[in-house]
Tab-separated table of C-alpha atoms in Angstrom:
chain	number	residue	atom	x	y	z
A	97	MET	CA	0.000	0.000	0.000
A	98	ARG	CA	1.292	3.451	-0.863
A	99	ASP	CA	1.602	5.743	2.126
A	100	PHE	CA	-0.728	8.723	2.381
A	101	VAL	CA	-1.461	11.750	4.511
A	102	PHE	CA	-3.941	10.757	7.226
A	103	LEU	CA	-6.356	13.554	8.067
A	104	GLU	CA	-8.578	13.483	11.143
A	105	PRO	CA	-11.329	16.123	10.946
A	106	ARG	CA	-13.445	16.781	14.046
A	107	THR	CA	-16.446	18.219	12.195
A	108	MET	CA	-18.250	17.465	8.949
A	109	ALA	CA	-17.468	20.956	7.671
A	110	GLU	CA	-13.771	20.350	8.252
A	111	ALA	CA	-14.020	16.986	6.488
A	112	SER	CA	-15.764	18.553	3.466
A	113	GLY	CA	-13.073	21.200	3.281
A	114	MET	CA	-10.327	18.584	3.310
A	115	LEU	CA	-12.034	16.624	0.534
A	116	ALA	CA	-12.519	19.768	-1.521
A	117	ASP	CA	-8.879	20.805	-1.018
A	118	HIS	CA	-7.494	17.569	-2.405
A	119	GLY	CA	-10.102	16.635	-5.009
A	120	ASP	CA	-9.731	13.241	-6.630
A	121	ALA	CA	-6.517	12.574	-4.709
A	122	ALA	CA	-8.456	12.304	-1.452
A	123	ARG	CA	-10.631	9.442	-0.238
A	124	LEU	CA	-13.015	9.327	2.668
A	125	LEU	CA	-12.454	6.571	5.220
A	126	ALA	CA	-15.296	5.252	7.393
A	127	GLY	CA	-14.927	1.647	8.630
A	128	GLY	CA	-12.291	0.995	5.996
A	129	THR	CA	-13.157	-2.609	5.178
A	130	ALA	CA	-13.587	-1.722	1.502
A	131	LEU	CA	-11.160	1.174	1.088
A	132	VAL	CA	-8.224	-0.433	2.919
A	133	LEU	CA	-8.592	-3.498	0.709
A	134	LEU	CA	-8.710	-1.322	-2.426
A	135	MET	CA	-5.587	0.508	-1.306
A	136	ARG	CA	-3.751	-2.705	-0.463
A	137	ASN	CA	-4.527	-4.036	-3.933
A	138	ARG	CA	-3.513	-0.656	-5.405
A	139	LEU	CA	-6.937	-0.214	-6.957
A	140	ALA	CA	-6.993	3.060	-5.055
A	141	SER	CA	-3.900	5.080	-4.196
A	142	PRO	CA	-5.112	8.290	-2.591
A	143	SER	CA	-2.530	10.844	-1.489
A	144	HIS	CA	-4.848	11.925	1.336
A	145	VAL	CA	-7.241	9.869	3.440
A	146	VAL	CA	-9.888	11.735	5.437
A	147	TYR	CA	-10.952	9.615	8.413
A	148	LEU	CA	-14.467	10.294	9.701
A	149	GLY	CA	-14.098	8.280	12.918
A	150	GLY	CA	-13.295	11.391	14.953
A	151	VAL	CA	-16.466	13.270	14.005
A	152	PRO	CA	-18.835	12.941	16.973
A	153	ASP	CA	-22.293	11.355	16.805
A	154	LEU	CA	-21.984	10.231	13.206
A	155	ASP	CA	-23.069	6.731	14.242
A	156	ARG	CA	-26.302	7.830	15.891
A	157	ILE	CA	-29.526	5.956	15.197
A	158	VAL	CA	-32.775	7.845	15.788
A	159	ILE	CA	-36.352	6.693	15.244
A	160	ASP	CA	-39.278	9.097	15.348
A	161	ASP	CA	-42.697	9.460	13.706
A	162	ASP	CA	-41.114	10.537	10.406
A	163	GLY	CA	-38.935	7.490	10.098
A	164	LEU	CA	-35.513	6.070	10.827
A	165	ARG	CA	-32.275	8.029	10.673
A	166	MET	CA	-29.063	6.045	10.663
A	167	GLY	CA	-25.853	8.019	10.991
A	168	ALA	CA	-23.438	7.231	8.189
A	169	LEU	CA	-21.004	5.576	10.600
A	170	ALA	CA	-23.555	3.195	12.127
A	171	THR	CA	-22.108	-0.277	11.692
A	172	HIS	CA	-24.068	-3.171	10.239
A	173	ALA	CA	-23.722	-4.924	13.616
A	174	ALA	CA	-25.174	-1.907	15.452
A	175	ILE	CA	-28.087	-1.728	13.000
A	176	ALA	CA	-28.751	-5.466	13.257
A	177	ALA	CA	-28.807	-5.313	17.072
A	178	HIS	CA	-30.689	-2.011	17.538
A	179	PRO	CA	-33.886	-2.720	19.516
A	180	GLY	CA	-35.907	0.032	17.810
A	181	ILE	CA	-34.894	-1.077	14.323
A	182	ARG	CA	-35.610	-4.704	15.186
A	183	ALA	CA	-39.067	-3.749	16.439
A	184	ARG	CA	-40.131	-1.248	13.775
A	185	TYR	CA	-37.930	-1.957	10.753
A	186	PRO	CA	-37.129	-5.667	11.163
A	187	VAL	CA	-36.275	-6.085	7.487
A	188	ILE	CA	-33.445	-3.569	7.890
A	189	ALA	CA	-32.077	-5.296	10.989
A	190	ASP	CA	-32.278	-8.693	9.302
A	191	THR	CA	-30.535	-7.420	6.181
A	192	ALA	CA	-27.751	-5.743	8.168
A	193	GLY	CA	-27.276	-9.029	10.006
A	194	VAL	CA	-26.339	-10.969	6.873
A	195	VAL	CA	-23.823	-8.549	5.337
A	196	ALA	CA	-20.419	-10.186	4.728
A	197	ASN	CA	-19.393	-11.832	8.024
A	198	PRO	CA	-19.441	-10.945	11.740
A	199	GLN	CA	-15.977	-9.331	11.839
A	200	ILE	CA	-16.798	-7.090	8.883
A	201	ARG	CA	-20.205	-6.166	10.314
A	202	ASN	CA	-18.500	-4.927	13.482
A	203	VAL	CA	-16.528	-2.353	11.485
A	204	ALA	CA	-18.210	-1.689	8.135
A	205	THR	CA	-20.721	1.169	8.094
A	206	ILE	CA	-24.013	1.806	6.321
A	207	GLY	CA	-22.729	5.074	4.841
A	208	GLY	CA	-19.580	3.392	3.618
A	209	ASN	CA	-21.571	0.537	2.142
A	210	LEU	CA	-23.809	2.827	0.086
A	211	CYS	CA	-21.017	5.169	-1.016
A	212	HIS	CA	-18.679	2.340	-1.999
A	213	GLY	CA	-21.365	1.187	-4.434
A	214	ASP	CA	-20.328	-2.437	-4.717
A	215	PRO	CA	-23.276	-4.031	-6.531
A	216	ALA	CA	-22.835	-7.413	-4.807
A	217	SER	CA	-24.125	-6.198	-1.470
A	218	ASP	CA	-27.289	-6.493	0.603
A	219	PRO	CA	-28.330	-3.109	2.022
A	220	PRO	CA	-28.808	-1.193	-1.260
A	221	ALA	CA	-31.708	-3.290	-2.599
A	222	CYS	CA	-33.391	-3.451	0.800
A	223	LEU	CA	-33.156	0.290	1.415
A	224	LEU	CA	-34.153	1.171	-2.144
A	225	ALA	CA	-37.352	-0.847	-1.735
A	226	LEU	CA	-38.100	1.065	1.474
A	227	GLY	CA	-37.800	4.448	-0.238
A	228	ALA	CA	-34.624	5.467	1.601
A	229	ARG	CA	-32.606	8.571	0.852
A	230	VAL	CA	-29.255	9.878	1.956
A	231	ARG	CA	-28.468	13.300	3.377
A	232	ALA	CA	-25.379	14.695	1.691
A	233	VAL	CA	-23.638	17.634	3.353
A	234	ARG	CA	-20.921	20.005	2.277
A	235	GLY	CA	-20.025	22.737	4.702
A	236	ALA	CA	-23.309	24.342	5.755
A	237	ALA	CA	-25.171	23.054	2.683
A	238	ALA	CA	-27.200	19.859	2.729
A	239	ARG	CA	-29.381	18.032	0.238
A	240	ASP	CA	-31.304	14.788	0.194
A	241	ILE	CA	-30.670	12.251	-2.546
A	242	ALA	CA	-33.157	9.417	-3.075
A	243	LEU	CA	-31.427	6.064	-3.429
A	244	ASP	CA	-33.176	5.825	-6.824
A	245	ASP	CA	-30.814	8.582	-7.969
A	246	PHE	CA	-27.799	7.879	-5.776
A	247	PHE	CA	-26.113	4.954	-7.524
A	248	THR	CA	-24.829	5.925	-10.964
A	249	ASP	CA	-22.523	3.058	-12.018
A	250	TYR	CA	-20.204	0.405	-10.597
A	251	TYR	CA	-18.627	2.015	-7.520
A	252	GLU	CA	-19.949	5.432	-8.599
A	253	ASN	CA	-22.497	7.704	-6.962
A	254	ALA	CA	-24.185	11.064	-7.355
A	255	LEU	CA	-22.171	12.899	-4.704
A	256	ALA	CA	-20.555	16.150	-5.819
A	257	PRO	CA	-16.915	16.848	-4.907
A	258	GLY	CA	-16.669	17.595	-1.188
A	259	GLU	CA	-20.091	16.159	-0.405
A	260	ILE	CA	-20.315	13.574	2.358
A	261	VAL	CA	-23.185	11.275	3.259
A	262	ALA	CA	-24.026	12.133	6.860
A	263	GLU	CA	-27.136	10.059	7.320
A	264	VAL	CA	-29.416	7.502	5.736
A	265	PHE	CA	-33.124	8.214	6.161
A	266	VAL	CA	-35.866	5.627	5.805
A	267	PRO	CA	-39.390	7.094	5.829
A	268	ALA	CA	-41.908	5.512	8.171
A	269	PRO	CA	-43.862	2.914	6.199
A	270	PRO	CA	-47.454	3.785	5.267
A	271	PRO	CA	-50.225	1.922	7.100
A	272	GLY	CA	-50.700	-1.545	5.640
A	273	ALA	CA	-47.126	-1.782	4.364
A	274	ARG	CA	-45.124	-4.963	4.638
A	275	ALA	CA	-41.561	-5.509	3.544
A	276	ALA	CA	-39.198	-8.379	2.856
A	277	TYR	CA	-35.638	-8.820	1.656
A	278	THR	CA	-34.122	-11.977	0.184
A	279	ARG	CA	-30.556	-12.661	-0.860
A	280	PHE	CA	-29.618	-15.582	-3.044
A	281	VAL	CA	-26.104	-16.907	-2.540
A	282	THR	CA	-24.598	-19.594	-4.726
A	283	SER	CA	-23.145	-21.601	-1.837
A	284	ALA	CA	-23.001	-21.530	1.947
A	285	ALA	CA	-19.372	-20.386	1.705
A	286	GLU	CA	-20.305	-17.340	-0.386
A	287	SER	CA	-20.872	-14.128	1.561
A	288	ARG	CA	-22.075	-11.924	-1.304
A	289	PRO	CA	-25.406	-12.217	-3.043
A	290	LEU	CA	-25.821	-13.361	-6.648
A	291	VAL	CA	-29.248	-11.743	-6.506
A	292	ALA	CA	-30.669	-9.349	-3.904
A	293	VAL	CA	-34.357	-8.467	-3.811
A	294	GLY	CA	-36.140	-5.986	-1.568
A	295	VAL	CA	-39.881	-5.390	-1.722
A	296	ARG	CA	-42.392	-3.250	0.084
A	297	LEU	CA	-46.077	-3.842	-0.538
A	298	THR	CA	-48.845	-1.610	0.728
A	299	LEU	CA	-52.181	-3.324	0.990
A	300	ALA	CA	-55.703	-2.046	1.494
A	301	GLY	CA	-57.786	-5.112	2.177
A	302	ALA	CA	-56.804	-7.614	-0.469
A	303	ALA	CA	-55.733	-4.994	-3.009
A	304	CYS	CA	-52.210	-3.743	-3.467
A	305	THR	CA	-52.126	0.063	-3.432
A	306	GLU	CA	-48.388	0.423	-3.843
A	307	ALA	CA	-45.536	-1.933	-4.678
A	308	ARG	CA	-41.844	-1.171	-4.528
A	309	ILE	CA	-39.529	-3.857	-5.860
A	310	ALA	CA	-35.760	-3.361	-5.950
A	311	LEU	CA	-33.214	-5.701	-7.462
A	312	GLY	CA	-29.575	-5.628	-6.440
A	313	ALA	CA	-26.443	-7.528	-7.476
A	314	VAL	CA	-27.843	-8.256	-10.941
A	315	ALA	CA	-26.814	-5.033	-12.692
A	316	PRO	CA	-24.113	-2.391	-12.102
A	317	VAL	CA	-26.513	-0.456	-9.878
A	318	PRO	CA	-29.569	-1.557	-7.879
A	319	ARG	CA	-32.771	-0.857	-9.822
A	320	ARG	CA	-36.477	-0.613	-9.247
A	321	ALA	CA	-38.639	-3.029	-11.243
A	322	THR	CA	-41.059	-0.304	-12.307
A	323	ARG	CA	-43.078	-2.352	-14.809
A	324	ALA	CA	-43.780	-4.982	-12.180
A	325	GLU	CA	-44.627	-2.296	-9.629
A	326	THR	CA	-47.141	-0.687	-11.997
A	327	PHE	CA	-48.632	-4.063	-12.847
A	328	LEU	CA	-49.259	-4.877	-9.182
A	329	ARG	CA	-50.934	-1.601	-8.276
A	330	GLY	CA	-54.661	-2.097	-7.705
A	331	ARG	CA	-54.545	-5.858	-8.112
A	332	THR	CA	-55.325	-8.618	-5.677
A	333	LEU	CA	-52.086	-10.495	-5.121
A	334	THR	CA	-52.959	-14.035	-6.093
A	335	PRO	CA	-50.146	-16.503	-6.810
A	336	ASP	CA	-50.683	-15.982	-10.563
A	337	VAL	CA	-50.444	-12.204	-10.240
A	338	VAL	CA	-47.271	-12.501	-8.144
A	339	ALA	CA	-45.714	-14.861	-10.688
A	340	GLU	CA	-46.574	-12.476	-13.529
A	341	ALA	CA	-45.017	-9.571	-11.624
A	342	ALA	CA	-41.845	-11.620	-11.078
A	343	SER	CA	-41.581	-12.269	-14.822
A	344	LEU	CA	-42.074	-8.568	-15.581
A	345	ALA	CA	-39.435	-7.638	-12.994
A	346	VAL	CA	-36.706	-9.420	-14.935
A	347	ALA	CA	-38.021	-8.865	-18.462
A	348	ASP	CA	-36.049	-5.749	-19.320
A	349	LEU	CA	-33.028	-6.095	-17.049
A	350	ASP	CA	-29.570	-5.569	-18.482
A	351	LEU	CA	-27.901	-8.273	-16.409
A	352	VAL	CA	-24.263	-8.699	-15.531
A	353	SER	CA	-22.435	-11.948	-16.131
A	354	ASP	CA	-19.566	-12.734	-13.774
A	355	PHE	CA	-17.909	-15.523	-11.808
A	356	ARG	CA	-20.952	-15.816	-9.543
A	357	GLY	CA	-23.253	-16.580	-12.428
A	358	SER	CA	-24.121	-15.953	-16.059
A	359	ALA	CA	-26.725	-13.403	-17.102
A	360	ASP	CA	-29.201	-16.157	-18.024
A	361	TYR	CA	-28.774	-17.888	-14.675
A	362	ARG	CA	-29.154	-14.564	-12.868
A	363	ARG	CA	-32.398	-13.854	-14.739
A	364	ASP	CA	-33.901	-17.177	-13.661
A	365	VAL	CA	-32.754	-16.786	-10.084
A	366	ALA	CA	-33.928	-13.172	-9.968
A	367	ARG	CA	-37.388	-14.096	-11.217
A	368	VAL	CA	-37.785	-16.832	-8.613
A	369	THR	CA	-36.344	-14.631	-5.880
A	370	VAL	CA	-38.754	-11.783	-6.688
A	371	ARG	CA	-41.674	-14.224	-6.596
A	372	ARG	CA	-40.579	-15.664	-3.253
A	373	THR	CA	-39.869	-12.265	-1.751
A	374	LEU	CA	-43.316	-10.988	-2.716
A	375	GLY	CA	-44.710	-14.142	-1.150
A	376	ARG	CA	-42.742	-13.569	2.032
A	377	ALA	CA	-43.922	-9.962	2.228
A	378	LEU	CA	-47.489	-11.236	1.918
A	379	GLY	CA	-46.821	-13.593	4.789
A	380	GLY	CA	-46.914	-16.734	2.729
A	381	ALA	CA	-44.299	-19.433	2.657
A	382	ALA	CA	-40.988	-18.600	1.018
B	237	MET	CA	8.387	10.270	-0.731
B	238	SER	CA	8.562	9.973	3.013
B	239	LEU	CA	5.521	11.188	4.898
B	240	PRO	CA	5.373	12.090	8.559
B	241	ARG	CA	4.662	9.334	11.033
B	242	HIS	CA	1.956	9.538	13.633
B	243	ARG	CA	2.216	9.121	17.360
B	244	LEU	CA	-0.366	6.517	18.307
B	245	THR	CA	-1.472	5.480	21.763
B	246	LEU	CA	-3.607	2.443	22.321
B	247	ARG	CA	-4.219	-0.134	25.013
B	248	VAL	CA	-3.160	-3.671	24.109
B	249	ASN	CA	-4.041	-6.513	26.455
B	250	GLY	CA	-4.466	-4.029	29.286
B	251	GLU	CA	-1.174	-2.188	28.752
B	252	GLU	CA	-0.791	1.336	27.385
B	253	GLN	CA	1.356	1.364	24.267
B	254	GLU	CA	2.773	4.258	22.355
B	255	LEU	CA	3.879	3.738	18.767
B	256	LEU	CA	5.179	5.859	15.933
B	257	VAL	CA	3.478	4.575	12.791
B	258	GLU	CA	3.086	5.385	9.128
B	259	SER	CA	-0.454	6.222	8.016
B	260	ARG	CA	-0.587	2.990	6.056
B	261	ARG	CA	0.400	0.786	9.019
B	262	LEU	CA	-2.185	-1.954	9.476
B	263	LEU	CA	-3.265	-2.936	12.963
B	264	LEU	CA	-2.090	-6.471	12.129
B	265	ASP	CA	1.450	-5.272	11.392
B	266	ALA	CA	1.530	-2.919	14.370
B	267	LEU	CA	0.667	-5.852	16.641
B	268	ARG	CA	3.034	-8.368	15.072
B	269	ASP	CA	5.998	-6.266	14.022
B	270	ASP	CA	5.937	-3.229	16.322
B	271	LEU	CA	4.740	-4.965	19.484
B	272	GLY	CA	6.032	-8.486	18.825
B	273	LEU	CA	2.625	-10.042	19.406
B	274	THR	CA	2.873	-12.729	16.734
B	275	GLY	CA	-0.010	-14.815	18.059
B	276	THR	CA	-2.272	-12.879	15.706
B	277	LYS	CA	-1.785	-14.535	12.331
B	278	ARG	CA	-1.389	-13.106	8.871
B	279	GLY	CA	-3.548	-15.280	6.610
B	280	CYS	CA	-5.196	-14.146	3.390
B	281	GLU	CA	-4.483	-10.442	4.003
B	282	GLU	CA	-7.710	-9.538	2.269
B	283	GLY	CA	-10.365	-9.878	4.909
B	284	VAL	CA	-11.559	-13.354	4.030
B	285	CYS	CA	-9.932	-15.901	6.355
B	286	GLY	CA	-10.242	-14.472	9.875
B	287	ALA	CA	-6.786	-15.624	11.046
B	288	CYS	CA	-6.003	-12.027	12.037
B	289	THR	CA	-9.101	-11.616	14.250
B	290	VAL	CA	-8.570	-9.491	17.370
B	291	LEU	CA	-10.947	-7.628	19.668
B	292	VAL	CA	-11.268	-3.834	19.584
B	293	ASP	CA	-13.285	-2.558	22.538
B	294	GLY	CA	-14.599	-6.105	22.923
B	295	ARG	CA	-15.794	-6.533	19.338
B	296	HIS	CA	-14.058	-8.926	16.992
B	297	VAL	CA	-12.576	-7.378	13.879
B	298	ARG	CA	-10.151	-8.213	11.093
B	299	SER	CA	-6.831	-6.578	11.918
B	300	CYS	CA	-5.669	-6.881	8.292
B	301	LEU	CA	-8.370	-4.439	7.162
B	302	LEU	CA	-7.948	-1.817	9.879
B	303	LEU	CA	-5.384	0.938	9.861
B	304	ALA	CA	-3.563	1.137	13.169
B	305	LEU	CA	-4.637	4.794	13.337
B	306	GLN	CA	-8.290	3.716	13.379
B	307	VAL	CA	-7.829	2.224	16.849
B	308	ARG	CA	-6.281	5.289	18.436
B	309	ASP	CA	-6.968	5.275	22.210
B	310	ARG	CA	-8.992	2.093	21.992
B	311	ALA	CA	-8.576	-1.253	23.757
B	312	VAL	CA	-7.207	-4.128	21.699
B	313	THR	CA	-7.185	-7.712	22.921
B	314	THR	CA	-5.096	-10.357	21.185
B	315	ILE	CA	-4.679	-14.063	21.848
B	316	GLU	CA	-1.729	-13.196	24.130
B	317	GLY	CA	-4.156	-11.321	26.393
B	318	LEU	CA	-6.340	-14.307	27.211
B	319	ALA	CA	-4.248	-16.664	29.332
B	320	GLY	CA	-3.668	-15.617	32.916
B	321	ASP	CA	-0.461	-16.340	34.826
B	322	GLY	CA	0.423	-19.781	33.574
B	323	ALA	CA	-3.228	-20.775	33.245
B	324	LEU	CA	-4.961	-21.253	29.942
B	325	HIS	CA	-8.119	-19.297	29.276
B	326	PRO	CA	-11.197	-21.573	29.494
B	327	ILE	CA	-11.698	-21.225	25.716
B	328	GLN	CA	-8.124	-22.356	25.057
B	329	ALA	CA	-8.576	-25.286	27.443
B	330	ALA	CA	-11.846	-26.241	25.744
B	331	PHE	CA	-10.206	-26.195	22.301
B	332	ILE	CA	-7.494	-28.535	23.569
B	333	ARG	CA	-9.996	-30.862	25.249
B	334	ALA	CA	-12.028	-31.138	22.056
B	335	GLY	CA	-8.990	-31.455	19.795
B	336	ALA	CA	-10.215	-28.340	18.009
B	337	LEU	CA	-6.968	-27.649	16.197
B	338	GLN	CA	-4.909	-29.389	13.590
B	339	CYS	CA	-2.140	-27.227	12.130
B	340	GLY	CA	-3.185	-24.478	14.559
B	341	TYR	CA	-2.675	-21.501	12.264
B	342	CYS	CA	-6.324	-20.407	12.328
B	343	THR	CA	-6.707	-21.156	16.048
B	344	PRO	CA	-5.970	-17.692	17.506
B	345	GLY	CA	-8.554	-16.183	15.165
B	346	PHE	CA	-11.167	-18.787	16.058
B	347	ILE	CA	-10.498	-18.303	19.755
B	348	MET	CA	-10.850	-14.517	19.539
B	349	THR	CA	-14.114	-14.913	17.618
B	350	THR	CA	-15.294	-17.353	20.289
B	351	LYS	CA	-14.330	-14.892	23.031
B	352	ALA	CA	-16.461	-12.144	21.467
B	353	LEU	CA	-19.285	-14.591	20.891
B	354	LEU	CA	-19.389	-15.935	24.456
B	355	ASP	CA	-18.950	-12.483	25.995
B	356	ALA	CA	-22.083	-11.397	24.134
B	357	ARG	CA	-24.190	-14.509	24.657
B	358	ALA	CA	-24.006	-17.393	27.071
B	359	ALA	CA	-26.373	-19.855	25.394
B	360	LEU	CA	-26.118	-20.773	21.732
B	361	THR	CA	-27.440	-23.398	19.370
B	362	GLU	CA	-25.144	-25.270	17.023
B	363	ALA	CA	-26.572	-23.325	14.081
B	364	GLU	CA	-25.817	-20.043	15.845
B	365	VAL	CA	-22.268	-21.151	16.578
B	366	ARG	CA	-21.698	-22.122	12.947
B	367	GLU	CA	-23.117	-18.810	11.746
B	368	ALA	CA	-20.912	-16.938	14.217
B	369	LEU	CA	-17.852	-18.756	12.841
B	370	SER	CA	-18.679	-17.843	9.238
B	371	GLY	CA	-15.923	-15.248	9.173
B	372	ASN	CA	-13.172	-17.706	10.117
B	373	ILE	CA	-11.724	-20.340	7.824
B	374	CYS	CA	-9.936	-23.517	8.933
B	375	ARG	CA	-8.097	-24.881	5.907
B	376	CYS	CA	-7.553	-28.193	7.685
B	377	THR	CA	-11.387	-28.228	7.731
B	378	GLY	CA	-11.490	-29.135	11.395
B	379	TYR	CA	-14.776	-27.378	12.025
B	380	ALA	CA	-16.597	-30.220	13.792
B	381	HIS	CA	-14.294	-30.174	16.811
B	382	ILE	CA	-14.209	-26.378	16.932
B	383	VAL	CA	-18.007	-26.270	17.097
B	384	GLU	CA	-17.926	-29.036	19.698
B	385	ALA	CA	-15.459	-27.086	21.859
B	386	ILE	CA	-17.637	-23.983	21.784
B	387	LEU	CA	-20.853	-25.878	22.495
B	388	ALA	CA	-19.159	-27.538	25.461
B	389	LEU	CA	-18.350	-24.072	26.798
B	390	THR	CA	-21.896	-22.841	26.401
B	391	GLU	CA	-23.147	-25.879	28.316
B	392	ASP	CA	-20.605	-25.131	31.025
B	393	THR	CA	-21.929	-21.603	31.212
B	394	LYS	CA	-25.499	-22.764	31.515
B	395	ARG	CA	-24.743	-24.952	34.515
């Protein structure tokens, strides 16, 4: 690993300033499980590393009537174990609890996970289905970016130079909403998903009033299955309707092909995983 | 280009340590090369095998993926910190009783993971133990006895 200047800001404004000063030569360090590995493999060789660990309260988790706010430095382990998240957003706790492995979950952060933008990961699809957004700050300025718009390509995001994700916000689910997340891994030894599916269904009686379906790990960025979502709206979710939605969800995907699986295999697995995840959200058997 | 080193204080196995480290110094190398604590093993060096597992403030982490500067002023526990004066730690004794090591290279990592696991929870099912060990690899594949050793400890705790 090439050596670098290690910067330890005490405030977000100071951190933004440091990033802005050094431009592309600077990288932000949160838990480090992704960045340190990139640097060791010389896939990243920043001249300056800005470490956020000294900024107070950046790992805070707050739940109120509006929704859930997870500080960017909240670790996956902290999210998985948080009593309020387990009670009110169990799908988020469950998803955080399967990321990578226990040692990584103790260090890796939700902000780092989203900003790193590795497609083969669990939280992005789950949070996208739940309508999450990130709060990006730069100095005194702040803006919210919906996850729909946040991921732009492999390992790329919509942050402007000097912007830092301070918090991930998940809006409180509407009445009648139910959510599920499913990862498909190719073997018990594999820690990254071949396919990741998050769904949130809102029901009024037997009818579906809103469906959000997000697919991760199948394309360079996590995507909503908008055709399937539109198809489900207003319908009663019978097994046939759910199966049709699953087919629509994978119909126009531009799938990646890699060592975990070919594009054709991914399409089949994604279709089945969407069907099962909708079933799980409805409370049926997986 | 030579960049300035950083003065780093941290607590390792209960003792204050002060080091002068490069920014790029990994916790693993600081422990092994600067402090001579070679019980922590260098395995895959890319966060996959768990041989380098140590505790930071009681939580188990991969020391090959942490910069030493990330643990400034924090408490690190390595395998050397477990045994008391001449007495093995109960986890070490349980691993020996169950024959839970073959070549032994992964053993410090497994024991540190077990320490974090049992500090957090006293009672565990076999499935929970196996899930908890998912971040540690034994290339001799001696998992059965490792799981047995840990389950024996949880039964001890329950009594």
